[in-house]
Short mmCIF file of C-alpha atoms (C1' of nucleotides) in Angstrom, two decimals:
data_model
loop_
_atom_site.label_atom_id
_atom_site.label_comp_id
_atom_site.label_asym_id
_atom_site.label_seq_id
_atom_site.Cartn_x
_atom_site.Cartn_y
_atom_site.Cartn_z
CA MET K 214 154.83 78.86 87.58
CA PRO K 215 156.93 78.74 90.83
CA GLU K 216 160.50 78.53 91.79
CA GLY K 217 161.47 78.66 95.41
CA HIS K 218 161.32 82.30 95.81
CA ILE K 219 157.40 81.79 95.21
CA LEU K 220 156.84 79.31 98.00
CA HIS K 221 158.89 81.23 100.57
CA ARG K 222 156.89 84.28 99.77
CA ALA K 223 153.72 82.29 100.32
CA ALA K 224 154.99 80.69 103.43
CA THR K 225 155.46 84.20 104.97
CA GLN K 226 152.26 85.38 103.84
CA HIS K 227 150.03 82.42 104.84
CA THR K 228 151.84 82.45 107.99
CA LYS K 229 150.83 86.29 108.51
CA LEU K 230 147.22 85.60 107.61
CA PHE K 231 146.62 81.98 109.41
CA ALA K 232 148.86 81.55 112.28
CA GLY K 233 146.93 80.81 115.48
CA ARG K 234 143.55 80.74 113.72
CA VAL K 235 141.10 78.08 113.21
CA ILE K 236 140.58 77.32 109.53
CA ASP K 237 137.70 75.79 107.52
CA ALA K 238 138.67 73.65 104.41
CA GLU K 239 136.96 72.49 101.47
CA SER K 240 137.76 70.80 98.13
CA PRO K 241 135.40 72.17 95.15
CA GLN K 242 137.24 69.96 92.78
CA GLY K 243 136.55 67.07 95.31
CA ARG K 244 140.07 65.59 94.87
CA PHE K 245 140.91 66.51 98.57
CA ASP K 246 137.55 66.05 100.26
CA GLN K 247 139.03 63.75 102.85
CA GLY K 248 141.62 66.03 103.79
CA ALA K 249 139.62 69.03 103.93
CA GLU K 250 137.27 67.32 106.20
CA ARG K 251 140.24 66.38 108.62
CA LEU K 252 142.00 69.80 108.72
CA SER K 253 138.52 71.83 109.16
CA GLY K 254 138.44 73.08 112.70
CA GLN K 255 142.04 72.59 113.28
CA THR K 256 144.44 75.65 114.31
CA VAL K 257 147.32 76.67 112.06
CA ALA K 258 150.61 76.69 113.94
CA LYS K 259 152.97 78.05 111.19
CA VAL K 260 153.63 77.65 107.58
CA ASP K 261 157.18 77.11 106.23
CA ALA K 262 158.90 76.19 102.97
CA HIS K 263 161.93 74.32 101.73
CA GLY K 264 162.75 74.64 98.17
CA LYS K 265 159.54 74.38 96.34
CA HIS K 266 157.82 72.50 99.03
CA LEU K 267 155.23 74.28 101.29
CA PHE K 268 154.28 72.91 104.60
CA TRP K 269 151.08 74.20 106.60
CA ARG K 270 151.92 72.88 110.10
CA PHE K 271 148.91 72.53 112.58
CA ASP K 272 148.58 72.17 116.28
CA SER K 273 147.55 68.70 116.03
CA GLY K 274 150.84 67.66 114.43
CA ASP K 275 149.31 67.30 111.01
CA VAL K 276 151.35 68.80 108.18
CA LEU K 277 149.55 70.03 105.01
CA HIS K 278 152.21 69.34 102.19
CA ILE K 279 151.81 71.04 98.95
CA HIS K 280 153.88 71.28 95.87
CA LEU K 281 152.67 73.20 93.15
CA GLY K 282 154.68 71.40 90.40
CA LEU K 283 154.53 73.11 86.83
CA TYR K 284 150.89 74.54 87.05
CA GLY K 285 150.14 75.00 90.71
CA LYS K 286 148.94 78.47 91.87
CA PHE K 287 147.73 80.05 94.96
CA LEU K 288 145.31 82.92 95.13
CA VAL K 289 144.89 85.02 98.42
CA GLN K 290 141.39 86.11 98.67
CA THR K 291 139.51 88.41 101.03
CA ALA K 292 135.63 88.59 101.82
CA PRO K 293 133.53 88.91 99.94
CA PHE K 294 134.88 85.75 98.32
CA PRO K 295 134.55 85.37 94.65
CA GLU K 296 132.73 82.25 93.66
CA PRO K 297 135.69 79.48 93.82
CA SER K 298 136.53 78.02 90.44
CA PRO K 299 135.52 74.27 90.07
CA ASN K 300 138.92 73.25 89.71
CA ALA K 301 140.18 74.56 93.13
CA ARG K 302 141.80 71.52 94.88
CA VAL K 303 141.39 73.30 98.28
CA LEU K 304 140.07 76.57 99.94
CA LEU K 305 141.53 77.05 103.18
CA SER K 306 139.55 79.82 105.09
CA ALA K 307 139.85 81.72 108.14
CA GLY K 308 137.32 84.77 108.80
CA ASP K 309 137.72 87.29 106.06
CA ASP K 310 140.90 85.50 104.78
CA ARG K 311 140.95 82.47 102.14
CA ILE K 312 143.77 80.75 100.14
CA HIS K 313 142.61 79.08 96.75
CA LEU K 314 144.88 76.57 95.85
CA ALA K 315 144.67 75.25 92.22
CA GLY K 316 146.51 72.72 90.13
CA PRO K 317 149.11 71.30 92.46
CA THR K 318 151.22 68.46 91.94
CA ALA K 319 151.25 67.43 95.63
CA CYS K 320 148.67 68.48 98.39
CA ASP K 321 148.71 65.90 100.99
CA ILE K 322 148.45 65.44 104.72
CA LEU K 323 151.67 64.15 106.38
CA ASP K 324 152.60 63.78 109.93
CA GLU K 325 155.78 65.46 111.29
CA ALA K 326 158.26 62.59 110.71
CA GLU K 327 156.91 62.33 106.99
CA ALA K 328 157.30 66.19 106.52
CA ASP K 329 160.78 65.87 107.88
CA ALA K 330 161.71 63.26 105.50
CA VAL K 331 160.52 65.19 102.72
CA VAL K 332 162.77 67.92 103.72
CA GLU K 333 165.59 65.44 104.27
CA ARG K 334 165.49 64.26 100.79
CA LEU K 335 166.18 67.73 99.50
CA GLY K 336 169.53 69.91 99.33
CA PRO K 337 170.12 72.97 101.33
CA ASP K 338 167.76 75.94 100.47
CA PRO K 339 169.70 79.27 99.83
CA LEU K 340 166.56 81.11 101.31
CA HIS K 341 166.94 80.03 104.62
CA ARG K 342 167.58 82.89 106.80
CA SER K 343 169.93 82.14 109.86
CA LYS K 344 173.43 82.48 108.98
CA LYS K 345 174.45 78.99 110.41
CA GLN K 346 171.74 77.41 108.00
CA LEU K 347 173.28 79.27 105.30
CA GLN K 348 177.03 78.35 106.12
CA ASP K 349 175.97 74.65 106.60
CA GLY K 350 174.05 74.95 103.35
CA GLU K 351 177.02 76.28 101.18
CA ARG K 352 179.55 73.53 102.74
CA ARG K 353 176.64 70.81 101.85
CA PHE K 354 176.36 72.42 98.48
CA ALA K 355 180.07 72.36 97.89
CA ASP K 356 180.35 68.63 98.96
CA LEU K 357 177.48 67.66 96.57
CA LEU K 358 179.18 69.37 93.80
CA ALA K 359 182.39 67.80 94.45
CA ARG K 360 181.05 64.21 94.18
CA ARG K 361 179.38 64.74 90.96
CA ARG K 362 180.77 64.42 87.40
CA THR K 363 177.24 65.49 86.02
CA PRO K 364 177.06 68.48 84.03
CA ILE K 365 176.56 71.81 86.50
CA GLY K 366 173.54 72.48 84.56
CA ARG K 367 171.76 69.24 85.52
CA ALA K 368 173.26 69.76 89.11
CA MET K 369 171.75 73.06 89.57
CA LEU K 370 168.27 72.06 88.62
CA ASP K 371 168.79 68.59 91.00
CA GLN K 372 166.83 69.45 94.20
CA LYS K 373 168.71 67.28 96.07
CA VAL K 374 171.97 69.39 95.43
CA ILE K 375 170.23 72.95 95.82
CA ALA K 376 166.39 73.06 96.89
CA GLY K 377 164.60 75.93 94.93
CA LEU K 378 166.03 76.82 91.76
CA GLY K 379 164.09 76.03 88.89
CA ASN K 380 164.81 76.37 85.02
CA ILE K 381 164.87 80.38 84.84
CA TYR K 382 167.09 80.75 88.02
CA ARG K 383 169.29 77.87 86.71
CA ALA K 384 170.12 79.31 83.33
CA GLU K 385 170.44 83.23 84.96
CA ILE K 386 172.60 81.92 87.71
CA LEU K 387 175.04 80.01 85.51
CA PHE K 388 175.23 83.20 83.33
CA LEU K 389 176.06 85.39 86.15
CA ALA K 390 178.74 82.87 87.36
CA GLY K 391 179.95 82.68 83.83
CA LEU K 392 180.01 78.87 83.85
CA HIS K 393 178.84 76.87 80.80
CA PRO K 394 176.24 74.47 81.56
CA MET K 395 178.17 71.41 80.32
CA LEU K 396 181.17 71.94 82.64
CA PRO K 397 181.23 69.03 84.92
CA ALA K 398 180.21 69.79 88.47
CA ASN K 399 183.15 68.58 90.06
CA GLU K 400 185.51 70.58 87.82
CA VAL K 401 183.94 73.95 89.36
CA ASP K 402 186.65 75.18 91.26
CA ALA K 403 186.18 76.46 94.93
CA GLU K 404 185.78 80.08 93.93
CA GLY K 405 183.11 79.04 91.56
CA VAL K 406 181.07 76.71 94.11
CA ALA K 407 181.04 79.74 96.56
CA GLU K 408 179.89 82.15 93.63
CA LEU K 409 177.26 79.88 92.38
CA TRP K 410 175.96 79.80 96.38
CA GLN K 411 175.94 83.35 97.08
CA LEU K 412 174.37 84.14 93.57
CA SER K 413 171.67 81.82 94.44
CA VAL K 414 171.10 83.53 97.84
CA ASP K 415 171.08 86.96 96.42
CA GLN K 416 168.93 86.18 93.35
CA LEU K 417 166.35 84.02 95.09
CA ARG K 418 165.96 86.93 97.94
CA LEU K 419 165.62 89.46 95.28
CA GLY K 420 162.80 86.96 93.53
CA GLN K 421 161.33 86.82 97.00
CA LYS K 422 161.02 90.22 97.65
CA SER K 423 159.60 91.23 94.42
CA GLY K 424 157.29 88.20 93.45
CA ARG K 425 159.17 88.28 90.15
CA ILE K 426 162.57 86.96 88.66
CA VAL K 427 164.59 90.10 87.40
CA THR K 428 168.11 89.05 87.34
CA VAL K 429 169.62 91.86 85.00
CA ASP K 430 171.56 94.52 86.89
CA PRO K 431 169.53 97.67 86.55
CA ALA K 432 172.38 99.48 85.35
CA GLU K 433 172.36 97.40 82.08
CA LEU K 434 168.96 98.18 81.54
CA GLY K 435 168.14 101.21 79.08
CA ALA K 436 165.75 103.68 80.25
CA SER K 437 162.88 102.48 78.29
CA SER K 438 163.13 98.84 79.45
CA ARG K 439 163.39 100.12 83.03
CA ALA K 440 159.84 101.83 82.67
CA LYS K 441 158.16 98.65 81.87
CA LEU K 442 160.01 95.61 82.17
CA SER K 443 158.80 92.58 79.98
CA ARG K 444 159.98 89.24 81.03
CA SER K 445 162.59 88.82 78.06
CA ASP K 446 163.95 92.15 79.57
CA SER K 447 164.39 90.91 82.92
CA VAL K 448 166.85 87.92 82.17
CA TYR K 449 170.16 87.51 80.30
CA VAL K 450 169.64 84.19 78.40
CA TYR K 451 166.55 82.56 79.63
CA LYS K 452 164.33 81.88 76.43
CA ARG K 453 166.51 84.22 74.49
CA HIS K 454 167.81 81.79 71.92
CA ASP K 455 169.67 83.51 68.96
CA GLU K 456 169.28 86.93 70.37
CA PRO K 457 172.49 88.87 71.26
CA CYS K 458 173.96 88.42 74.75
CA ARG K 459 173.32 91.65 76.72
CA ARG K 460 176.77 91.87 77.92
CA CYS K 461 179.01 90.86 74.56
CA GLY K 462 176.53 90.75 71.71
CA ALA K 463 177.38 86.91 70.95
CA LEU K 464 174.10 85.20 69.82
CA VAL K 465 172.48 83.10 73.18
CA ARG K 466 172.52 79.42 72.38
CA SER K 467 170.02 76.70 73.63
CA ALA K 468 170.10 73.22 73.93
CA SER K 469 167.96 70.41 75.50
CA MET K 470 169.31 68.84 78.80
CA ASP K 471 167.00 66.15 80.44
CA GLN K 472 163.96 67.28 78.67
CA ARG K 473 164.45 70.84 79.78
CA THR K 474 165.82 73.65 77.66
CA ILE K 475 169.04 75.18 78.93
CA TRP K 476 170.34 78.56 77.62
CA TRP K 477 173.81 80.18 77.74
CA CYS K 478 176.10 82.97 76.14
CA PRO K 479 178.84 80.88 74.12
CA GLN K 480 181.32 84.01 74.86
CA CYS K 481 180.52 84.94 78.42
CA GLN K 482 180.24 81.23 79.29
CA PRO K 483 183.03 79.56 77.73
CA GLU K 484 183.20 75.85 77.31
CA GLU K 485 186.36 74.82 79.47
"C1'" DG X 908 139.13 77.76 68.17
"C1'" DT X 909 142.91 74.53 68.10
"C1'" DG X 910 147.58 73.32 69.27
"C1'" DT X 911 151.81 73.53 71.53
"C1'" DC X 912 154.55 74.85 75.34
"C1'" DA X 913 156.24 75.62 80.10
"C1'" DT X 914 159.20 78.51 86.13
"C1'" DG X 915 158.58 70.23 87.76
"C1'" DC X 916 158.74 65.84 89.35
"C1'" DG X 917 157.39 60.98 90.52
"C1'" DT X 918 157.06 56.62 88.51
"C1'" DA X 919 157.41 53.27 85.15
"C1'" DT X 920 160.40 51.17 81.69
"C1'" DT R 1445 164.05 57.92 78.40
"C1'" DA R 1446 159.04 58.45 78.36
"C1'" DC R 1447 154.91 59.42 80.36
"C1'" DG R 1448 151.27 61.39 83.18
"C1'" DC R 1449 149.63 64.87 85.80
"C1'" DC R 1450 146.09 68.74 84.74
"C1'" DT R 1451 146.59 74.25 84.00
"C1'" DG R 1452 147.41 78.62 81.62
"C1'" DA R 1453 149.36 81.56 78.06
"C1'" DC R 1454 150.24 82.28 73.76
"C1'" DA R 1455 150.93 81.68 68.69
"C1'" DC R 1456 148.50 80.58 64.71
"C1'" DG R 1457 144.64 80.32 61.51
#
DNA sequence: GTGTCATGCGTAT
DNA sequence: TACGCCTGACACG
């Protein structure tokens, strides 16, 4: 159930645990037998992420490319290892550490050029750290939006425009920016574009740090909600159809956009 | 227990 | 625009 923050979190954690180590791989499920055989005995160089894609880079030049899709999940395990569930696509282990991967959309071995090609198909990633990358990213993001008449709600989920946002962040960031999801992307003014980028950077970073998506400003939460934050307490509009907006009280609306649901506050995100 | 839905996306139509 | 992937959570009975 992963948006970009989860993958970057995994990249950091997996690098910490496995960089420089020789791994053993197996595929209890059997759908990655050949890959596991190929990777076993190889040394991990590092693990990095772009958007929702994760890349395990090996000294040999092999790259294990993973995309979790809608269902995929990583478990980090330490010895003594639990019995692997039979649906584990791959187990990657070194010494007392093991990654258990289940349900991914993609799990395949690429060479470096192929891995580069995956990244090149993606838009800029707001979780990239260097100042230069972020500045370039913002410029690309602005250029891409300027060339699209498509609704901003669709553009924000388009991984070629901005890599790493999923349905929750899409809805929440548009709310925070005060933009109606149907507004044409090329009609968002420069200030709005800059705000969308900055909100994406800030929100994804928060998510990366905490491992969960909490977009609601702590100052806007009641004391009781703060004590135990349920998912519906942690967001402004996502899955809150017909509930009152936390800021203005208007009823949150929802609609289907490209087979995904989008939520917005008709008052805070006016349609013009 | 069964049915539906979902933080995603590639491919076919 | 529709389907397939292939999993878990949750609502409902």
